[in-house]
Coordinates of C-alpha atoms in Angstrom, one line a residue:
E7 CA 104.8 71.9 122.0
G8 CA 101.0 72.7 122.5
Y9 CA 101.2 76.3 123.4
G10 CA 100.5 78.9 121.0
Y11 CA 100.5 82.8 120.3
L12 CA 98.3 85.7 119.3
R13 CA 100.0 87.4 116.6
S14 CA 99.0 91.4 115.8
D15 CA 98.0 92.6 112.2
H16 CA 101.1 91.8 110.5
L17 CA 101.2 87.9 111.0
L18 CA 104.2 87.6 112.0
P19 CA 106.3 87.2 115.6
G20 CA 106.8 90.5 117.5
P21 CA 106.7 91.9 121.5
D22 CA 103.4 92.2 121.5
D23 CA 102.6 88.6 121.3
I24 CA 100.1 87.0 123.5
Y25 CA 100.7 83.5 125.3
V26 CA 98.1 81.1 124.7
S27 CA 98.5 77.8 127.2
Q28 CA 98.1 74.3 125.9
S29 CA 94.9 73.8 128.2
Q30 CA 93.3 76.6 126.4
I31 CA 94.1 75.7 122.9
R32 CA 92.5 72.0 123.8
R33 CA 89.3 73.3 125.3
F34 CA 88.3 75.7 123.2
G35 CA 89.6 73.9 119.8
L36 CA 91.8 76.7 118.9
R37 CA 93.8 76.2 115.2
T38 CA 95.9 78.4 113.3
G39 CA 94.7 81.5 112.1
D40 CA 91.7 82.1 114.5
L41 CA 90.9 85.6 115.4
V42 CA 90.4 85.2 119.1
I43 CA 88.8 88.1 121.4
G44 CA 89.4 87.9 125.2
Q45 CA 90.9 89.2 128.3
V46 CA 94.8 89.3 128.9
R47 CA 97.2 89.7 131.7
A48 CA 100.4 91.8 132.1
P49 CA 103.5 89.4 132.1
K50 CA 105.0 88.5 135.3
D51 CA 108.6 88.5 136.4
T52 CA 110.1 85.8 134.7
E53 CA 107.8 86.1 131.5
K54 CA 108.3 87.7 128.4
Y55 CA 104.7 87.9 126.9
Y56 CA 101.2 88.8 128.0
G57 CA 99.1 85.6 128.8
L58 CA 95.6 85.1 127.5
L59 CA 93.4 84.8 130.8
R60 CA 89.9 84.4 128.9
V61 CA 88.7 83.6 125.7
E62 CA 85.0 85.6 125.0
A63 CA 84.7 84.9 121.1
V64 CA 86.8 83.0 118.4
N65 CA 86.4 84.3 114.7
G66 CA 83.2 86.3 115.9
L67 CA 81.6 83.1 117.2
D68 CA 80.8 82.2 120.7
P69 CA 83.9 79.9 121.7
E70 CA 81.3 77.0 122.4
V71 CA 79.8 77.4 119.0
A72 CA 83.6 77.9 117.6
K73 CA 84.6 74.4 119.0
R74 CA 82.1 72.3 116.8
R75 CA 83.0 73.7 113.7
P76 CA 84.3 71.3 110.7
Y77 CA 87.6 71.0 109.6
F78 CA 88.3 72.9 105.9
E79 CA 89.8 69.8 104.3
K80 CA 86.6 67.5 104.9
L81 CA 84.3 70.3 103.8
V82 CA 82.9 69.1 100.1
P83 CA 84.1 71.4 97.4
I84 CA 81.8 72.2 94.3
F85 CA 82.2 74.1 90.9
P86 CA 81.5 78.0 91.6
D87 CA 78.0 79.2 90.9
Q88 CA 77.6 82.1 92.4
R89 CA 78.8 85.2 90.6
F90 CA 80.7 88.2 92.1
V91 CA 79.2 91.4 90.7
L92 CA 82.4 93.7 89.9
E93 CA 80.6 96.6 88.2
T94 CA 80.7 99.8 89.8
E95 CA 80.7 102.8 87.9
P96 CA 80.3 103.3 83.7
S97 CA 83.9 104.4 83.7
N98 CA 85.5 101.3 84.8
L99 CA 85.6 99.5 81.8
T100 CA 88.3 96.8 83.4
T101 CA 85.7 95.3 86.0
R102 CA 82.9 95.4 83.2
L103 CA 85.3 93.5 80.8
I104 CA 86.4 91.0 83.5
E105 CA 82.2 90.3 84.1
L106 CA 82.0 89.9 80.3
I107 CA 85.1 87.7 79.5
A108 CA 86.2 86.0 82.9
P109 CA 83.3 86.0 85.3
I110 CA 84.7 85.2 88.8
G111 CA 82.3 82.9 91.2
R112 CA 82.7 82.4 94.6
G113 CA 85.1 79.7 95.2
Q114 CA 86.9 80.5 91.7
R115 CA 90.6 79.7 91.4
G116 CA 92.1 82.3 89.1
L117 CA 94.9 83.2 87.8
I118 CA 96.2 86.9 86.0
V119 CA 98.6 86.0 83.8
S120 CA 100.4 89.1 82.7
P121 CA 104.1 90.0 81.3
P122 CA 105.7 92.9 83.2
K123 CA 104.4 96.4 83.2
A124 CA 100.9 95.5 81.6
G125 CA 98.6 96.6 84.6
K126 CA 98.4 93.3 86.7
T127 CA 98.5 95.1 90.0
T128 CA 95.8 97.9 89.0
V129 CA 93.4 95.2 87.7
L130 CA 93.9 93.1 90.9
K131 CA 93.1 96.7 92.7
H132 CA 90.0 97.1 90.4
I133 CA 88.8 93.5 91.5
A134 CA 89.1 94.3 94.9
N135 CA 87.1 97.7 94.5
G136 CA 84.5 96.1 92.9
I137 CA 83.9 93.2 95.4
S138 CA 84.2 95.6 98.5
A139 CA 81.9 97.8 97.0
N140 CA 79.0 95.3 95.8
H141 CA 79.7 92.5 98.7
K142 CA 79.7 93.7 101.7
D143 CA 79.2 90.1 103.2
V144 CA 82.5 88.9 101.8
H145 CA 85.8 88.7 104.2
L146 CA 88.6 90.5 101.5
M147 CA 92.2 90.0 101.9
V148 CA 94.9 91.2 99.9
V149 CA 98.1 89.1 100.1
L150 CA 101.4 91.0 98.6
I151 CA 104.6 88.9 98.7
G152 CA 107.5 90.4 97.8
E153 CA 106.3 93.9 96.6
R154 CA 107.9 96.8 96.8
P155 CA 106.9 99.2 99.8
E156 CA 105.3 101.9 98.2
E157 CA 103.1 99.4 96.2
V158 CA 102.0 97.9 99.8
T159 CA 101.1 101.5 101.2
D160 CA 99.2 102.3 97.9
M161 CA 97.0 99.4 98.1
D162 CA 96.3 99.8 101.7
R163 CA 94.9 103.2 101.2
S164 CA 92.9 102.4 98.0
V165 CA 91.2 99.2 98.7
E166 CA 88.9 98.1 101.8
A167 CA 90.6 95.1 102.4
E168 CA 92.6 93.4 105.0
V169 CA 96.3 94.0 103.4
V170 CA 98.8 91.1 104.5
A171 CA 102.2 91.8 102.8
S172 CA 105.9 91.2 103.2
T173 CA 108.4 93.1 101.0
F174 CA 110.8 92.3 98.9
D175 CA 113.7 92.8 101.1
D176 CA 112.1 91.0 104.0
P177 CA 113.8 87.6 104.3
R178 CA 112.2 84.7 102.1
Q179 CA 111.1 82.8 105.5
E180 CA 109.0 85.9 106.5
Q181 CA 107.4 86.0 102.9
T182 CA 106.4 82.4 103.1
R183 CA 105.0 82.6 106.8
V184 CA 102.9 85.6 105.7
A185 CA 101.0 83.5 103.3
E186 CA 100.9 80.7 105.3
M187 CA 99.2 82.7 107.9
A188 CA 96.8 84.5 105.6
L189 CA 95.6 81.3 104.3
A190 CA 95.2 79.8 107.8
R191 CA 93.2 82.9 108.9
A192 CA 90.8 82.4 105.5
K193 CA 90.3 78.7 106.3
R194 CA 89.4 79.5 109.6
L195 CA 86.7 81.7 108.6
V196 CA 85.4 79.3 105.9
E197 CA 85.0 77.0 108.4
G198 CA 82.5 79.1 109.9
G199 CA 80.4 79.6 106.8
K200 CA 81.8 82.6 105.4
D201 CA 82.6 83.9 101.9
V202 CA 86.6 85.0 101.6
V203 CA 88.4 86.2 98.7
I204 CA 92.3 86.2 98.8
L205 CA 93.9 88.5 96.0
L206 CA 97.7 87.3 95.6
D207 CA 100.3 89.3 94.3
S208 CA 102.1 87.3 93.0
I209 CA 102.4 83.3 93.0
T210 CA 105.4 83.7 91.0
R211 CA 107.4 85.6 94.0
L212 CA 105.8 83.3 96.5
T213 CA 107.3 80.2 94.7
R214 CA 110.6 81.9 94.0
A215 CA 110.5 82.3 98.2
Y216 CA 110.1 78.7 98.5
N217 CA 112.6 78.0 96.1
E218 CA 115.3 79.3 98.2
I219 CA 114.4 78.1 101.4
V220 CA 113.1 74.0 100.9
P221 CA 115.8 71.8 101.6
P222 CA 116.9 70.6 98.2
S223 CA 115.2 67.4 96.8
G224 CA 118.2 66.6 94.6
R225 CA 116.1 67.6 91.4
T226 CA 116.2 70.7 89.6
L227 CA 113.5 71.7 86.9
S228 CA 114.5 74.2 84.0
G229 CA 115.5 77.7 85.2
G230 CA 116.6 76.3 88.5
L231 CA 113.5 75.8 90.1
D232 CA 113.4 72.9 92.7
P233 CA 110.0 70.6 92.1
A234 CA 109.6 70.5 96.0
A235 CA 109.2 74.5 95.9
L236 CA 106.2 74.1 94.0
Y237 CA 104.3 71.8 96.8
P238 CA 103.5 74.7 99.4
P239 CA 102.5 77.4 96.7
K240 CA 100.0 74.9 95.1
Q241 CA 98.7 73.8 98.5
F242 CA 98.0 77.5 98.8
F243 CA 96.3 78.2 95.3
G244 CA 94.5 74.8 95.3
A245 CA 92.6 76.0 98.7
A246 CA 90.1 78.1 96.7
R247 CA 86.9 76.1 96.7
N248 CA 83.0 76.4 96.7
I249 CA 81.6 74.7 99.8
E250 CA 78.8 72.8 99.3
E251 CA 77.6 73.3 103.1
G252 CA 77.8 76.9 102.7
G253 CA 81.0 79.5 102.4
S254 CA 83.6 79.5 100.0
L255 CA 87.4 80.8 99.6
T256 CA 88.2 82.3 96.3
I257 CA 91.8 82.8 95.1
I258 CA 92.8 85.3 92.5
A259 CA 96.6 85.3 92.0
N260 CA 98.9 87.2 89.7
C261 CA 101.2 85.1 87.7
L262 CA 104.4 86.8 85.9
I263 CA 105.3 85.5 82.1
D264 CA 107.9 86.9 79.5
T265 CA 110.3 88.4 82.4
G266 CA 113.2 87.0 81.0
S267 CA 113.5 84.7 83.2
R268 CA 113.2 80.8 82.5
M269 CA 112.1 80.4 86.0
D270 CA 109.0 82.6 85.9
D271 CA 107.9 80.6 82.3
M272 CA 108.4 77.1 84.1
I273 CA 106.5 78.5 87.1
Y274 CA 103.4 79.2 84.9
E275 CA 103.5 76.3 83.2
E276 CA 103.2 74.6 86.7
F277 CA 100.0 76.6 87.5
K278 CA 98.3 76.9 84.0
G279 CA 96.0 73.9 84.5
T280 CA 95.5 74.0 88.2
G281 CA 92.9 76.8 87.9
N282 CA 89.5 77.4 86.8
M283 CA 89.9 80.9 85.6
E284 CA 92.3 82.6 83.7
L285 CA 92.9 86.1 82.5
H286 CA 95.8 87.0 80.1
L287 CA 97.1 90.3 79.7
N288 CA 98.5 91.3 76.4
R289 CA 101.8 93.1 76.3
K290 CA 101.0 94.6 72.6
L291 CA 98.3 96.4 73.9
A292 CA 100.0 97.7 77.1
E293 CA 102.8 99.1 74.8
R294 CA 100.0 100.9 72.5
R295 CA 98.8 102.4 75.7
I296 CA 95.1 100.4 75.4
F297 CA 94.0 99.7 79.1
P298 CA 92.8 97.2 80.3
A299 CA 95.1 95.1 78.0
F300 CA 93.2 92.1 78.3
D301 CA 93.7 89.5 75.7
I302 CA 90.1 88.3 75.1
E303 CA 90.6 85.0 73.0
R304 CA 93.1 83.4 75.7
S305 CA 90.9 84.4 78.8
G306 CA 88.1 82.7 80.0
T307 CA 85.9 81.1 82.7
R308 CA 85.6 77.1 83.1
R309 CA 81.8 76.3 83.4
E310 CA 80.8 79.8 82.9
E311 CA 77.3 78.4 82.1
L312 CA 76.8 78.1 86.0
L313 CA 77.8 81.8 86.4
L314 CA 76.0 83.4 83.3
D315 CA 72.2 83.2 82.4
P316 CA 71.7 81.4 78.9
E317 CA 71.0 84.7 77.4
T318 CA 74.0 86.8 78.5
L319 CA 76.1 83.6 77.8
S320 CA 74.9 83.4 74.2
R321 CA 75.7 87.3 73.9
V322 CA 79.2 87.0 75.3
W323 CA 79.6 84.1 72.7
T324 CA 78.8 86.5 70.0
L325 CA 81.5 89.3 71.5
R326 CA 84.2 87.0 71.3
R327 CA 83.5 86.0 67.6
M328 CA 83.5 89.5 66.9
V329 CA 86.6 90.1 68.6
E330 CA 88.4 87.0 67.0
M331 CA 87.3 88.2 63.2
L332 CA 89.2 91.1 64.2
G333 CA 92.2 89.9 65.8
A334 CA 93.4 89.7 69.4
T335 CA 94.9 93.2 69.6
E336 CA 93.0 95.0 66.8
G337 CA 89.6 93.9 68.3
V338 CA 90.1 95.4 71.9
E339 CA 90.3 99.0 71.4
P340 CA 86.8 99.3 69.4
L341 CA 85.4 97.0 71.7
L342 CA 86.6 99.2 74.7
N343 CA 85.4 102.6 72.6
R344 CA 81.6 100.8 72.3
L345 CA 81.9 99.5 76.1
A346 CA 82.5 102.9 77.2
K347 CA 79.5 104.4 75.4
S348 CA 76.9 102.3 77.3
K349 CA 76.3 103.0 80.9
S350 CA 76.0 99.2 81.8
N351 CA 77.1 95.7 80.6
K352 CA 73.6 94.8 80.1
E353 CA 72.9 97.8 77.9
F354 CA 76.4 96.8 75.9
L355 CA 74.8 93.1 75.5
E356 CA 71.4 94.5 74.3
T357 CA 73.3 96.8 71.5
L358 CA 75.8 94.1 70.5
N359 CA 73.3 92.5 68.0
K360 CA 73.0 96.0 66.0
G361 CA 76.2 96.0 64.2
A362 CA 79.6 95.0 64.3
L363 CA 82.2 96.4 66.6

């Protein structure tokens, strides 16, 4: 109807919402997901909400400048060509190994494919801490859908990021709305030239939520999945891109497999060709308590030559061949032991040619 509301931190309707008139939205070109700073007034007798009196800033920009920003859909996507440095301390083998086998660039669209209890949420947490420690210019968002409440608290306390969450006991409409608002917020920041990272846990539960609320299309895929339920999460995941004009939106999402549910396997099948980076977790390694439980042979990044220099790339390929000779499960433990003995990935790669794992 032309008017809108400013939501509080959790991005859902509430009593503290601020009413924004149609004329203000038109005048300043406000869009869904904008962060607005301004003056408000108390509600009058017949009014329910506070009203926005004056707009002072939109996404940290002057309102007149923000008004002229481009639309996200019209920005030109290109391959990721700037790598995120995730390495923090020598003992954190998770981020060090990710940098070698599945480097993440600005604008990456990545899947962390994992069976239950293989450490996928911990991996996401390590990635978040690696980015926040090494890239202060990046706006980091962690989006938790259908998660356990205690996991939300733990994530909120352990990462320096904007955590947006909807727990498993929330209505499905609320879970999807949280994801949509988080994506809209990220798009608005990218339109302003910022680099944004969304870590989503998980795309499987987001698709399941949409499967319960979309109007039936009349067709059903294996496991009871409606094809119409795949469109919104694919829009979410597909929004990840590196922007030629500056800025990027990186999305790394957890995807569940081997849960015993045919629907979950079907969701992975639908998403596996859409990303440009995949990190696979291995159930056998997790059962042997070898962490990070990465399946090195199946993990990788498309066009990794844009993220790694030729010498590093050559040594990473040598590393892959060594692991392949030992096997997907047997090769990881000696690799982790050797990685732990070095102080950095650079030192580790330099010693790689001096003997087998």
